[in-house]
Amino acid sequence: HGAAPWGGIDPIVASAQIILGLQTIVSRQVNITKEPAVVTIGGIDGGNRFNIIPDKVVMVGTIRTFDEGLRDEIHRRVKLTAESIAAASGATAEVVIDKPYSVTINDPVLTERMLPTLRRVAGPENVVLRDRLMGAEDFSFFAQKVPGLFVFLGGTPMGQDPGKKPYNHSPQFAIDESALKLGVRALLNLTVDYMTAGKR
C-alpha cells in the first residue's frame, strides 16, 4: 500500500532510478567523441491507482548510434545498469533488447550521382543535404546489401519554415499532400536516370 511502502518493493521508484542510471551510459560511460549515441526511454507503464504500489513497471525505449560495435556495448551496459539498480532496490529487471533496424546510411557515391536528378526535379533551392540522423528504417536492410539512397520528402506547406513545424511523430503534425506529386516525380526520375546512365 502507498501508505506503507516499506512493506514491499516499489517498482516505480526502481524504474525512476533505472531511467536516470541509463542516462549515464551515454553521458559518462562511452566515448561519444568517436560516434554519437542516444539512449531514450519513450514509454513507461505501471500502476493503476494513486495509493497502490504496483507489482511491475514496463519501460520501452530506443538505442541509437552509427557504430554497430558501440551499439552492442551500449546494449550490454543497459542490461547491466537496469539489472543492478533493480537488484539494489530488492527488485528484478528483465531486459529485452530487439535489434530490428540498423541506422539508415546513404551510400556517398550513389548520393553524389543522383543529386543532379533531385536538383532538376525539385529545384536546387529545395534540395538540402542534411547532417547525419539517427533515424532507423527497414530500408537499412536493403542499404546493407546494395548501395542505397534514402530521401526525405518535405511536406511543410509553402512559405512556412520547416524548422518551426512539428515533426511527423508529433500530434500537431500536418502535411501538405501536394508534396506527394513531387515525391512520385522524384522517384520516377531517379529510377530512369539511374537505369539509363551511360546509355545516352
Backbone as JSON Lines, residues from 0, in Angstrom:
{"i":0,"aa":"H","n":[0.85,-1.19,0.0],"ca":[0.0,0.0,0.0],"c":[0.88,1.24,0.0]}
{"i":1,"aa":"G","n":[0.41,2.29,-0.67],"ca":[1.18,3.52,-0.76],"c":[1.41,4.19,0.58]}
{"i":2,"aa":"A","n":[0.56,3.89,1.57],"ca":[0.73,4.48,2.89],"c":[1.78,3.74,3.72]}
{"i":3,"aa":"A","n":[2.19,2.56,3.26],"ca":[3.19,1.77,3.98],"c":[4.16,1.16,2.97]}
{"i":4,"aa":"P","n":[4.94,1.98,2.25],"ca":[5.78,1.47,1.17],"c":[6.89,0.54,1.65]}
{"i":5,"aa":"W","n":[7.23,0.6,2.93],"ca":[8.28,-0.28,3.45],"c":[7.84,-1.74,3.5]}
{"i":6,"aa":"G","n":[6.58,-1.98,3.27],"ca":[6.07,-3.35,3.3],"c":[6.28,-4.11,2.0]}
{"i":7,"aa":"G","n":[6.83,-3.48,1.03],"ca":[7.04,-4.15,-0.26],"c":[8.17,-3.51,-1.04]}
{"i":8,"aa":"I","n":[8.24,-3.82,-2.3],"ca":[9.25,-3.26,-3.19],"c":[8.53,-2.4,-4.23]}
{"i":9,"aa":"D","n":[8.96,-1.18,-4.35],"ca":[8.28,-0.23,-5.24],"c":[8.96,-0.2,-6.61]}
{"i":10,"aa":"P","n":[8.35,-0.81,-7.62],"ca":[8.99,-0.83,-8.94],"c":[8.96,0.53,-9.63]}
{"i":11,"aa":"I","n":[8.07,1.41,-9.22],"ca":[8.04,2.75,-9.82],"c":[9.28,3.53,-9.42]}
{"i":12,"aa":"V","n":[9.63,3.47,-8.14],"ca":[10.85,4.15,-7.69],"c":[12.08,3.51,-8.34]}
{"i":13,"aa":"A","n":[12.1,2.18,-8.4],"ca":[13.23,1.49,-9.03],"c":[13.33,1.88,-10.5]}
{"i":14,"aa":"S","n":[12.2,1.99,-11.19],"ca":[12.24,2.35,-12.61],"c":[12.74,3.77,-12.8]}
{"i":15,"aa":"A","n":[12.38,4.67,-11.88],"ca":[12.88,6.05,-11.97],"c":[14.39,6.06,-11.83]}
{"i":16,"aa":"Q","n":[14.92,5.27,-10.9],"ca":[16.37,5.19,-10.72],"c":[17.03,4.56,-11.95]}
{"i":17,"aa":"I","n":[16.38,3.56,-12.52],"ca":[16.93,2.93,-13.73],"c":[16.99,3.93,-14.88]}
{"i":18,"aa":"I","n":[15.93,4.7,-15.07],"ca":[15.91,5.69,-16.15],"c":[17.06,6.68,-15.99]}
{"i":19,"aa":"L","n":[17.25,7.17,-14.77],"ca":[18.36,8.1,-14.54],"c":[19.71,7.41,-14.74]}
{"i":20,"aa":"G","n":[19.82,6.17,-14.31],"ca":[21.05,5.43,-14.49],"c":[21.38,5.2,-15.96]}
{"i":21,"aa":"L","n":[20.35,4.93,-16.76],"ca":[20.58,4.7,-18.19],"c":[21.14,5.93,-18.88]}
{"i":22,"aa":"Q","n":[20.78,7.11,-18.37],"ca":[21.28,8.34,-18.99],"c":[22.78,8.52,-18.81]}
{"i":23,"aa":"T","n":[23.35,7.86,-17.8],"ca":[24.8,7.99,-17.6],"c":[25.59,7.13,-18.55]}
{"i":24,"aa":"I","n":[24.94,6.2,-19.25],"ca":[25.68,5.36,-20.19],"c":[26.28,6.23,-21.29]}
{"i":25,"aa":"V","n":[25.48,7.09,-21.87],"ca":[25.98,7.96,-22.94],"c":[26.77,9.13,-22.37]}
{"i":26,"aa":"S","n":[26.31,9.7,-21.26],"ca":[26.96,10.91,-20.75],"c":[28.26,10.63,-20.01]}
{"i":27,"aa":"R","n":[28.45,9.37,-19.54],"ca":[29.63,9.11,-18.71],"c":[30.4,7.83,-19.04]}
{"i":28,"aa":"Q","n":[29.82,6.9,-19.78],"ca":[30.45,5.59,-19.89],"c":[31.01,5.24,-21.27]}
{"i":29,"aa":"V","n":[30.5,5.84,-22.33],"ca":[31.01,5.52,-23.66],"c":[31.61,6.77,-24.29]}
{"i":30,"aa":"N","n":[32.58,6.56,-25.16],"ca":[33.3,7.67,-25.78],"c":[32.5,8.17,-26.99]}
{"i":31,"aa":"I","n":[31.74,9.22,-26.78],"ca":[30.91,9.74,-27.88],"c":[31.67,10.73,-28.75]}
{"i":32,"aa":"T","n":[32.98,10.9,-28.51],"ca":[33.75,11.74,-29.43],"c":[34.01,10.99,-30.73]}
{"i":33,"aa":"K","n":[33.9,9.65,-30.71],"ca":[34.08,8.86,-31.92],"c":[32.78,8.77,-32.7]}
{"i":34,"aa":"E","n":[31.7,8.44,-32.03],"ca":[30.38,8.36,-32.65],"c":[29.33,8.8,-31.64]}
{"i":35,"aa":"P","n":[28.34,9.56,-32.06],"ca":[27.28,9.94,-31.13],"c":[26.41,8.73,-30.79]}
{"i":36,"aa":"A","n":[25.7,8.84,-29.68],"ca":[24.8,7.78,-29.26],"c":[23.66,8.38,-28.45]}
{"i":37,"aa":"V","n":[22.54,7.67,-28.42],"ca":[21.37,8.11,-27.67],"c":[20.72,6.9,-27.01]}
{"i":38,"aa":"V","n":[20.36,7.04,-25.74],"ca":[19.52,6.06,-25.05],"c":[18.28,6.81,-24.6]}
{"i":39,"aa":"T","n":[17.12,6.42,-25.12],"ca":[15.87,7.12,-24.81],"c":[14.84,6.14,-24.28]}
{"i":40,"aa":"I","n":[14.25,6.46,-23.13],"ca":[13.08,5.73,-22.65],"c":[11.87,6.53,-23.11]}
{"i":41,"aa":"G","n":[11.09,5.95,-24.0],"ca":[9.97,6.68,-24.6],"c":[8.62,6.33,-24.01]}
{"i":42,"aa":"G","n":[8.57,5.3,-23.16],"ca":[7.29,4.92,-22.57],"c":[7.5,4.2,-21.25]}
{"i":43,"aa":"I","n":[6.63,4.47,-20.3],"ca":[6.67,3.81,-19.01],"c":[5.24,3.55,-18.57]}
{"i":44,"aa":"D","n":[4.98,2.32,-18.12],"ca":[3.62,1.93,-17.74],"c":[3.68,1.14,-16.45]}
{"i":45,"aa":"G","n":[3.02,1.67,-15.43],"ca":[3.0,0.97,-14.15],"c":[1.95,1.55,-13.23]}
{"i":46,"aa":"G","n":[1.23,0.68,-12.55],"ca":[0.24,1.13,-11.57],"c":[-1.09,1.46,-12.18]}
{"i":47,"aa":"N","n":[-2.13,1.4,-11.32],"ca":[-3.48,1.75,-11.8],"c":[-4.29,2.51,-10.76]}
{"i":48,"aa":"R","n":[-3.67,2.83,-9.6],"ca":[-4.38,3.58,-8.59],"c":[-3.39,4.39,-7.77]}
{"i":49,"aa":"F","n":[-3.82,5.56,-7.29],"ca":[-2.91,6.5,-6.64],"c":[-2.31,5.97,-5.34]}
{"i":50,"aa":"N","n":[-2.97,5.05,-4.67],"ca":[-2.48,4.63,-3.35],"c":[-2.03,3.18,-3.29]}
{"i":51,"aa":"I","n":[-1.81,2.57,-4.46],"ca":[-1.38,1.17,-4.5],"c":[-0.03,1.09,-5.21]}
{"i":52,"aa":"I","n":[0.92,0.44,-4.55],"ca":[2.21,0.2,-5.2],"c":[2.05,-0.99,-6.14]}
{"i":53,"aa":"P","n":[2.36,-0.82,-7.41],"ca":[2.11,-1.91,-8.37],"c":[3.13,-3.03,-8.24]}
{"i":54,"aa":"D","n":[2.83,-4.14,-8.86],"ca":[3.75,-5.27,-8.82],"c":[4.81,-5.21,-9.91]}
{"i":55,"aa":"K","n":[4.56,-4.38,-10.95],"ca":[5.56,-4.28,-12.01],"c":[5.43,-2.97,-12.76]}
{"i":56,"aa":"V","n":[6.48,-2.63,-13.46],"ca":[6.52,-1.47,-14.35],"c":[7.16,-1.94,-15.65]}
{"i":57,"aa":"V","n":[6.62,-1.49,-16.77],"ca":[7.19,-1.81,-18.08],"c":[7.7,-0.51,-18.71]}
{"i":58,"aa":"M","n":[8.94,-0.54,-19.15],"ca":[9.53,0.61,-19.83],"c":[9.92,0.19,-21.24]}
{"i":59,"aa":"V","n":[9.76,1.08,-22.19],"ca":[10.19,0.83,-23.56],"c":[11.0,2.03,-24.04]}
{"i":60,"aa":"G","n":[11.94,1.77,-24.93],"ca":[12.77,2.85,-25.41],"c":[13.55,2.46,-26.64]}
{"i":61,"aa":"T","n":[14.53,3.27,-26.97],"ca":[15.34,3.02,-28.16],"c":[16.78,3.4,-27.9]}
{"i":62,"aa":"I","n":[17.68,2.73,-28.61],"ca":[19.11,2.99,-28.54],"c":[19.58,3.27,-29.96]}
{"i":63,"aa":"R","n":[20.28,4.39,-30.15],"ca":[20.73,4.76,-31.5],"c":[22.21,5.14,-31.48]}
{"i":64,"aa":"T","n":[22.91,4.68,-32.5],"ca":[24.28,5.09,-32.77],"c":[24.6,4.66,-34.2]}
{"i":65,"aa":"F","n":[25.66,5.21,-34.75],"ca":[26.05,4.86,-36.12],"c":[27.02,3.68,-36.16]}
{"i":66,"aa":"D","n":[27.5,3.25,-35.02],"ca":[28.51,2.2,-34.96],"c":[27.93,0.94,-34.32]}
{"i":67,"aa":"E","n":[28.0,-0.18,-35.04],"ca":[27.41,-1.43,-34.55],"c":[28.11,-1.93,-33.29]}
{"i":68,"aa":"G","n":[29.44,-1.8,-33.23],"ca":[30.16,-2.22,-32.04],"c":[29.77,-1.42,-30.82]}
{"i":69,"aa":"L","n":[29.62,-0.11,-31.01],"ca":[29.19,0.75,-29.91],"c":[27.77,0.4,-29.49]}
{"i":70,"aa":"R","n":[26.93,0.1,-30.46],"ca":[25.55,-0.27,-30.13],"c":[25.52,-1.53,-29.26]}
{"i":71,"aa":"D","n":[26.35,-2.52,-29.61],"ca":[26.41,-3.74,-28.81],"c":[26.9,-3.44,-27.39]}
{"i":72,"aa":"E","n":[27.89,-2.55,-27.27],"ca":[28.41,-2.18,-25.95],"c":[27.35,-1.47,-25.13]}
{"i":73,"aa":"I","n":[26.59,-0.59,-25.75],"ca":[25.52,0.11,-25.03],"c":[24.45,-0.9,-24.61]}
{"i":74,"aa":"H","n":[24.12,-1.85,-25.46],"ca":[23.16,-2.88,-25.09],"c":[23.62,-3.62,-23.83]}
{"i":75,"aa":"R","n":[24.91,-3.96,-23.78],"ca":[25.45,-4.66,-22.61],"c":[25.31,-3.8,-21.36]}
{"i":76,"aa":"R","n":[25.63,-2.52,-21.51],"ca":[25.58,-1.61,-20.36],"c":[24.14,-1.33,-19.91]}
{"i":77,"aa":"V","n":[23.2,-1.27,-20.84],"ca":[21.79,-1.08,-20.47],"c":[21.32,-2.25,-19.61]}
{"i":78,"aa":"K","n":[21.65,-3.44,-20.03],"ca":[21.25,-4.64,-19.28],"c":[21.88,-4.64,-17.88]}
{"i":79,"aa":"L","n":[23.18,-4.38,-17.82],"ca":[23.88,-4.35,-16.54],"c":[23.32,-3.27,-15.62]}
{"i":80,"aa":"T","n":[23.09,-2.09,-16.16],"ca":[22.58,-0.97,-15.36],"c":[21.2,-1.27,-14.81]}
{"i":81,"aa":"A","n":[20.29,-1.71,-15.67],"ca":[18.92,-1.97,-15.23],"c":[18.87,-3.09,-14.2]}
{"i":82,"aa":"E","n":[19.59,-4.16,-14.46],"ca":[19.55,-5.3,-13.53],"c":[20.2,-4.96,-12.2]}
{"i":83,"aa":"S","n":[21.29,-4.2,-12.23],"ca":[21.99,-3.86,-10.99],"c":[21.19,-2.89,-10.13]}
{"i":84,"aa":"I","n":[20.61,-1.88,-10.75],"ca":[19.81,-0.92,-9.99],"c":[18.57,-1.6,-9.42]}
{"i":85,"aa":"A","n":[17.94,-2.45,-10.22],"ca":[16.77,-3.19,-9.72],"c":[17.16,-4.04,-8.52]}
{"i":86,"aa":"A","n":[18.28,-4.75,-8.62],"ca":[18.73,-5.61,-7.52],"c":[19.0,-4.79,-6.26]}
{"i":87,"aa":"A","n":[19.58,-3.6,-6.43],"ca":[19.86,-2.74,-5.28],"c":[18.58,-2.29,-4.59]}
{"i":88,"aa":"S","n":[17.46,-2.3,-5.32],"ca":[16.17,-1.92,-4.76],"c":[15.39,-3.12,-4.23]}
{"i":89,"aa":"G","n":[15.98,-4.31,-4.38],"ca":[15.27,-5.52,-3.98],"c":[14.34,-6.05,-5.04]}
{"i":90,"aa":"A","n":[14.42,-5.45,-6.22],"ca":[13.55,-5.86,-7.33],"c":[14.36,-6.66,-8.34]}
{"i":91,"aa":"T","n":[13.72,-7.08,-9.39],"ca":[14.41,-7.71,-10.51],"c":[14.02,-6.98,-11.79]}
{"i":92,"aa":"A","n":[14.92,-6.99,-12.75],"ca":[14.64,-6.38,-14.04],"c":[14.91,-7.39,-15.13]}
{"i":93,"aa":"E","n":[13.97,-7.51,-16.05],"ca":[14.16,-8.34,-17.23],"c":[14.38,-7.39,-18.41]}
{"i":94,"aa":"V","n":[15.54,-7.45,-19.01],"ca":[15.88,-6.56,-20.11],"c":[15.8,-7.34,-21.42]}
{"i":95,"aa":"V","n":[14.95,-6.88,-22.32],"ca":[14.81,-7.5,-23.63],"c":[15.17,-6.44,-24.67]}
{"i":96,"aa":"I","n":[16.2,-6.7,-25.45],"ca":[16.63,-5.73,-26.46],"c":[16.5,-6.38,-27.83]}
{"i":97,"aa":"D","n":[15.6,-5.84,-28.63],"ca":[15.45,-6.27,-30.02],"c":[16.37,-5.41,-30.88]}
{"i":98,"aa":"K","n":[16.84,-5.98,-31.97],"ca":[17.65,-5.21,-32.91],"c":[16.94,-5.23,-34.26]}
{"i":99,"aa":"P","n":[15.8,-4.51,-34.35],"ca":[15.03,-4.61,-35.59],"c":[15.69,-3.94,-36.78]}
{"i":100,"aa":"Y","n":[16.2,-2.72,-36.6],"ca":[16.75,-1.98,-37.73],"c":[18.1,-1.37,-37.35]}
{"i":101,"aa":"S","n":[18.97,-1.29,-38.32],"ca":[20.19,-0.52,-38.16],"c":[19.9,0.91,-38.59]}
{"i":102,"aa":"V","n":[20.83,1.8,-38.27],"ca":[20.7,3.18,-38.74],"c":[20.82,3.19,-40.26]}
{"i":103,"aa":"T","n":[19.97,3.97,-40.9],"ca":[19.98,4.07,-42.36],"c":[21.09,5.01,-42.81]}
{"i":104,"aa":"I","n":[22.0,4.51,-43.64],"ca":[23.14,5.32,-44.1],"c":[23.14,5.34,-45.62]}
{"i":105,"aa":"N","n":[23.13,6.54,-46.2],"ca":[23.19,6.68,-47.65],"c":[24.58,6.38,-48.17]}
{"i":106,"aa":"D","n":[24.63,5.72,-49.31],"ca":[25.9,5.47,-49.98],"c":[26.4,6.8,-50.56]}
{"i":107,"aa":"P","n":[27.61,7.25,-50.19],"ca":[28.07,8.56,-50.65],"c":[28.21,8.68,-52.17]}
{"i":108,"aa":"V","n":[28.67,7.62,-52.82],"ca":[28.86,7.67,-54.28],"c":[27.5,7.76,-54.98]}
{"i":109,"aa":"L","n":[26.55,6.94,-54.56],"ca":[25.21,6.98,-55.15],"c":[24.53,8.31,-54.89]}
{"i":110,"aa":"T","n":[24.71,8.83,-53.69],"ca":[24.11,10.13,-53.35],"c":[24.63,11.22,-54.28]}
{"i":111,"aa":"E","n":[25.93,11.26,-54.45],"ca":[26.54,12.28,-55.33],"c":[26.06,12.1,-56.77]}
{"i":112,"aa":"R","n":[25.92,10.87,-57.19],"ca":[25.49,10.57,-58.56],"c":[24.05,11.03,-58.81]}
{"i":113,"aa":"M","n":[23.18,10.94,-57.81],"ca":[21.77,11.22,-58.01],"c":[21.36,12.64,-57.62]}
{"i":114,"aa":"L","n":[22.28,13.39,-57.03],"ca":[21.95,14.78,-56.65],"c":[21.51,15.63,-57.83]}
{"i":115,"aa":"P","n":[22.14,15.56,-59.0],"ca":[21.67,16.37,-60.12],"c":[20.21,16.08,-60.49]}
{"i":116,"aa":"T","n":[19.81,14.83,-60.39],"ca":[18.41,14.48,-60.69],"c":[17.48,15.15,-59.69]}
{"i":117,"aa":"L","n":[17.8,15.04,-58.42],"ca":[16.95,15.64,-57.39],"c":[16.87,17.15,-57.55]}
{"i":118,"aa":"R","n":[18.0,17.77,-57.88],"ca":[18.01,19.23,-58.05],"c":[17.2,19.64,-59.28]}
{"i":119,"aa":"R","n":[17.26,18.84,-60.32],"ca":[16.49,19.14,-61.54],"c":[14.99,19.03,-61.26]}
{"i":120,"aa":"V","n":[14.59,18.0,-60.56],"ca":[13.16,17.74,-60.34],"c":[12.57,18.69,-59.3]}
{"i":121,"aa":"A","n":[13.28,18.89,-58.19],"ca":[12.73,19.68,-57.09],"c":[13.14,21.14,-57.12]}
{"i":122,"aa":"G","n":[14.17,21.44,-57.9],"ca":[14.74,22.79,-57.87],"c":[15.91,22.79,-56.91]}
{"i":123,"aa":"P","n":[17.05,23.37,-57.32],"ca":[18.26,23.31,-56.49],"c":[18.06,23.89,-55.1]}
{"i":124,"aa":"E","n":[17.19,24.91,-55.0],"ca":[16.97,25.55,-53.7],"c":[16.18,24.66,-52.74]}
{"i":125,"aa":"N","n":[15.58,23.61,-53.26],"ca":[14.74,22.72,-52.43],"c":[15.43,21.42,-52.05]}
{"i":126,"aa":"V","n":[16.67,21.24,-52.47],"ca":[17.4,20.02,-52.13],"c":[18.44,20.38,-51.08]}
{"i":127,"aa":"V","n":[18.33,19.74,-49.93],"ca":[19.2,20.04,-48.8],"c":[19.91,18.77,-48.36]}
{"i":128,"aa":"L","n":[21.23,18.82,-48.31],"ca":[21.99,17.71,-47.75],"c":[22.05,17.92,-46.25]}
{"i":129,"aa":"R","n":[21.53,16.97,-45.5],"ca":[21.43,17.11,-44.06],"c":[22.59,16.41,-43.36]}
{"i":130,"aa":"D","n":[22.82,16.83,-42.13],"ca":[23.76,16.1,-41.29],"c":[23.18,14.72,-41.0]}
{"i":131,"aa":"R","n":[23.99,13.84,-40.47],"ca":[23.53,12.5,-40.16],"c":[22.37,12.55,-39.16]}
{"i":132,"aa":"L","n":[21.43,11.64,-39.35],"ca":[20.31,11.48,-38.44],"c":[20.35,10.06,-37.88]}
{"i":133,"aa":"M","n":[19.87,9.89,-36.68],"ca":[19.87,8.56,-36.08],"c":[18.56,7.81,-36.33]}
{"i":134,"aa":"G","n":[17.82,8.25,-37.31],"ca":[16.59,7.55,-37.65],"c":[16.88,6.14,-38.14]}
{"i":135,"aa":"A","n":[16.0,5.24,-37.84],"ca":[16.15,3.84,-38.27],"c":[14.96,3.46,-39.14]}
{"i":136,"aa":"E","n":[15.24,2.75,-40.19],"ca":[14.22,2.33,-41.15],"c":[14.51,0.91,-41.6]}
{"i":137,"aa":"D","n":[13.48,0.19,-42.02],"ca":[13.73,-1.13,-42.59],"c":[14.48,-1.02,-43.92]}
{"i":138,"aa":"F","n":[14.49,0.18,-44.5],"ca":[15.29,0.43,-45.71],"c":[16.77,0.1,-45.47]}
{"i":139,"aa":"S","n":[17.19,0.19,-44.21],"ca":[18.6,-0.06,-43.9],"c":[19.02,-1.48,-44.28]}
{"i":140,"aa":"F","n":[18.09,-2.43,-44.26],"ca":[18.42,-3.8,-44.66],"c":[18.83,-3.85,-46.13]}
{"i":141,"aa":"F","n":[18.12,-3.09,-46.98],"ca":[18.48,-3.03,-48.39],"c":[19.84,-2.37,-48.57]}
{"i":142,"aa":"A","n":[20.05,-1.25,-47.83],"ca":[21.28,-0.49,-47.98],"c":[22.51,-1.24,-47.47]}
{"i":143,"aa":"Q","n":[22.29,-2.29,-46.68],"ca":[23.41,-3.12,-46.25],"c":[23.84,-4.09,-47.36]}
{"i":144,"aa":"K","n":[22.95,-4.36,-48.3],"ca":[23.23,-5.33,-49.37],"c":[23.66,-4.66,-50.67]}
{"i":145,"aa":"V","n":[23.07,-3.51,-50.98],"ca":[23.4,-2.77,-52.19],"c":[23.48,-1.29,-51.84]}
{"i":146,"aa":"P","n":[24.16,-0.48,-52.64],"ca":[24.21,0.96,-52.35],"c":[22.79,1.54,-52.27]}
{"i":147,"aa":"G","n":[22.53,2.32,-51.23],"ca":[21.2,2.86,-51.02],"c":[21.19,4.37,-50.93]}
{"i":148,"aa":"L","n":[20.04,4.95,-51.25],"ca":[19.83,6.39,-51.15],"c":[18.44,6.62,-50.57]}
{"i":149,"aa":"F","n":[18.39,7.16,-49.37],"ca":[17.13,7.43,-48.68],"c":[16.9,8.93,-48.72]}
{"i":150,"aa":"V","n":[15.74,9.34,-49.22],"ca":[15.43,10.75,-49.41],"c":[14.21,11.12,-48.58]}
{"i":151,"aa":"F","n":[14.29,12.24,-47.86],"ca":[13.13,12.76,-47.16],"c":[12.36,13.68,-48.09]}
{"i":152,"aa":"L","n":[11.07,13.51,-48.14],"ca":[10.21,14.37,-48.94],"c":[9.55,15.38,-48.01]}
{"i":153,"aa":"G","n":[9.89,16.64,-48.17],"ca":[9.32,17.66,-47.3],"c":[7.82,17.83,-47.54]}
{"i":154,"aa":"G","n":[7.09,17.99,-46.46],"ca":[5.66,18.17,-46.57],"c":[5.16,19.43,-45.89]}
{"i":155,"aa":"T","n":[6.09,20.34,-45.6],"ca":[5.69,21.61,-44.97],"c":[5.04,22.5,-46.02]}
{"i":156,"aa":"P","n":[3.9,23.1,-45.71],"ca":[3.26,24.0,-46.68],"c":[4.2,25.11,-47.12]}
{"i":157,"aa":"M","n":[4.1,25.48,-48.39],"ca":[4.96,26.52,-48.95],"c":[4.85,27.8,-48.13]}
{"i":158,"aa":"G","n":[5.98,28.46,-47.97],"ca":[6.01,29.72,-47.25],"c":[6.16,29.57,-45.75]}
{"i":159,"aa":"Q","n":[6.16,28.34,-45.24],"ca":[6.33,28.11,-43.81],"c":[7.72,27.53,-43.53]}
{"i":160,"aa":"D","n":[8.26,27.86,-42.39],"ca":[9.61,27.41,-42.01],"c":[9.54,25.97,-41.51]}
{"i":161,"aa":"P","n":[10.17,25.02,-42.23],"ca":[10.14,23.63,-41.79],"c":[10.73,23.42,-40.4]}
{"i":162,"aa":"G","n":[11.68,24.27,-40.02],"ca":[12.3,24.14,-38.71],"c":[11.38,24.48,-37.56]}
{"i":163,"aa":"K","n":[10.27,25.13,-37.87],"ca":[9.32,25.53,-36.82],"c":[8.04,24.72,-36.84]}
{"i":164,"aa":"K","n":[7.96,23.73,-37.73],"ca":[6.76,22.9,-37.83],"c":[6.97,21.6,-37.07]}
{"i":165,"aa":"P","n":[5.91,21.01,-36.54],"ca":[6.04,19.76,-35.78],"c":[6.53,18.61,-36.65]}
{"i":166,"aa":"Y","n":[7.36,17.75,-36.06],"ca":[7.85,16.55,-36.74],"c":[6.73,15.54,-36.91]}
{"i":167,"aa":"N","n":[6.99,14.52,-37.73],"ca":[5.93,13.57,-38.05],"c":[5.5,12.69,-36.88]}
{"i":168,"aa":"H","n":[6.24,12.65,-35.78],"ca":[5.79,11.9,-34.61],"c":[4.99,12.76,-33.64]}
{"i":169,"aa":"S","n":[4.79,14.01,-33.98],"ca":[4.05,14.93,-33.11],"c":[2.56,14.84,-33.39]}
{"i":170,"aa":"P","n":[1.71,15.0,-32.34],"ca":[0.27,15.03,-32.58],"c":[-0.18,16.27,-33.36]}
{"i":171,"aa":"Q","n":[0.69,17.29,-33.44],"ca":[0.36,18.5,-34.21],"c":[0.83,18.43,-35.66]}
{"i":172,"aa":"F","n":[1.39,17.28,-36.05],"ca":[1.92,17.14,-37.4],"c":[0.81,17.28,-38.45]}
{"i":173,"aa":"A","n":[1.1,18.04,-39.48],"ca":[0.18,18.19,-40.62],"c":[1.03,18.26,-41.87]}
{"i":174,"aa":"I","n":[0.56,17.63,-42.93],"ca":[1.35,17.57,-44.16],"c":[0.61,18.22,-45.32]}
{"i":175,"aa":"D","n":[1.37,18.86,-46.17],"ca":[0.84,19.38,-47.42],"c":[0.93,18.25,-48.43]}
{"i":176,"aa":"E","n":[-0.2,17.62,-48.73],"ca":[-0.2,16.41,-49.56],"c":[0.19,16.66,-51.01]}
{"i":177,"aa":"S","n":[0.24,17.91,-51.42],"ca":[0.7,18.18,-52.79],"c":[2.15,17.77,-52.97]}
{"i":178,"aa":"A","n":[2.88,17.62,-51.87],"ca":[4.28,17.18,-51.95],"c":[4.38,15.75,-52.47]}
{"i":179,"aa":"L","n":[3.32,14.98,-52.34],"ca":[3.36,13.59,-52.8],"c":[3.59,13.51,-54.31]}
{"i":180,"aa":"K","n":[3.05,14.48,-55.06],"ca":[3.28,14.5,-56.51],"c":[4.76,14.68,-56.81]}
{"i":181,"aa":"L","n":[5.41,15.57,-56.06],"ca":[6.84,15.77,-56.24],"c":[7.59,14.49,-55.9]}
{"i":182,"aa":"G","n":[7.16,13.78,-54.88],"ca":[7.8,12.53,-54.5],"c":[7.72,11.49,-55.6]}
{"i":183,"aa":"V","n":[6.57,11.41,-56.26],"ca":[6.42,10.45,-57.36],"c":[7.33,10.84,-58.52]}
{"i":184,"aa":"R","n":[7.34,12.13,-58.86],"ca":[8.21,12.6,-59.95],"c":[9.68,12.33,-59.63]}
{"i":185,"aa":"A","n":[10.07,12.61,-58.39],"ca":[11.47,12.41,-57.99],"c":[11.84,10.93,-58.1]}
{"i":186,"aa":"L","n":[10.99,10.06,-57.61],"ca":[11.3,8.63,-57.65],"c":[11.38,8.12,-59.09]}
{"i":187,"aa":"L","n":[10.45,8.55,-59.92],"ca":[10.49,8.12,-61.33],"c":[11.74,8.63,-62.03]}
{"i":188,"aa":"N","n":[12.08,9.89,-61.82],"ca":[13.27,10.45,-62.46],"c":[14.55,9.82,-61.94]}
{"i":189,"aa":"L","n":[14.61,9.56,-60.64],"ca":[15.78,8.87,-60.1],"c":[15.95,7.5,-60.74]}
{"i":190,"aa":"T","n":[14.85,6.79,-60.89],"ca":[14.89,5.45,-61.47],"c":[15.36,5.5,-62.92]}
{"i":191,"aa":"V","n":[14.73,6.37,-63.71],"ca":[15.08,6.46,-65.13],"c":[16.53,6.91,-65.31]}
{"i":192,"aa":"D","n":[16.95,7.93,-64.57],"ca":[18.31,8.43,-64.71],"c":[19.33,7.38,-64.28]}
{"i":193,"aa":"Y","n":[19.02,6.64,-63.24],"ca":[19.95,5.6,-62.8],"c":[20.04,4.47,-63.84]}
{"i":194,"aa":"M","n":[18.89,4.08,-64.35],"ca":[18.85,2.95,-65.3],"c":[19.47,3.29,-66.65]}
{"i":195,"aa":"T","n":[19.39,4.57,-67.04],"ca":[19.88,4.95,-68.38],"c":[21.26,5.6,-68.35]}
{"i":196,"aa":"A","n":[21.86,5.72,-67.17],"ca":[23.18,6.34,-67.07],"c":[24.18,5.6,-67.93]}
{"i":197,"aa":"G","n":[24.91,6.33,-68.76],"ca":[25.92,5.72,-69.61],"c":[25.37,5.12,-70.89]}
{"i":198,"aa":"K","n":[24.03,5.19,-71.08],"ca":[23.42,4.6,-72.29],"c":[22.99,5.69,-73.26]}
{"i":199,"aa":"R","n":[23.18,6.94,-72.88],"ca":[22.72,8.02,-73.76],"c":[23.79,8.41,-74.75]}
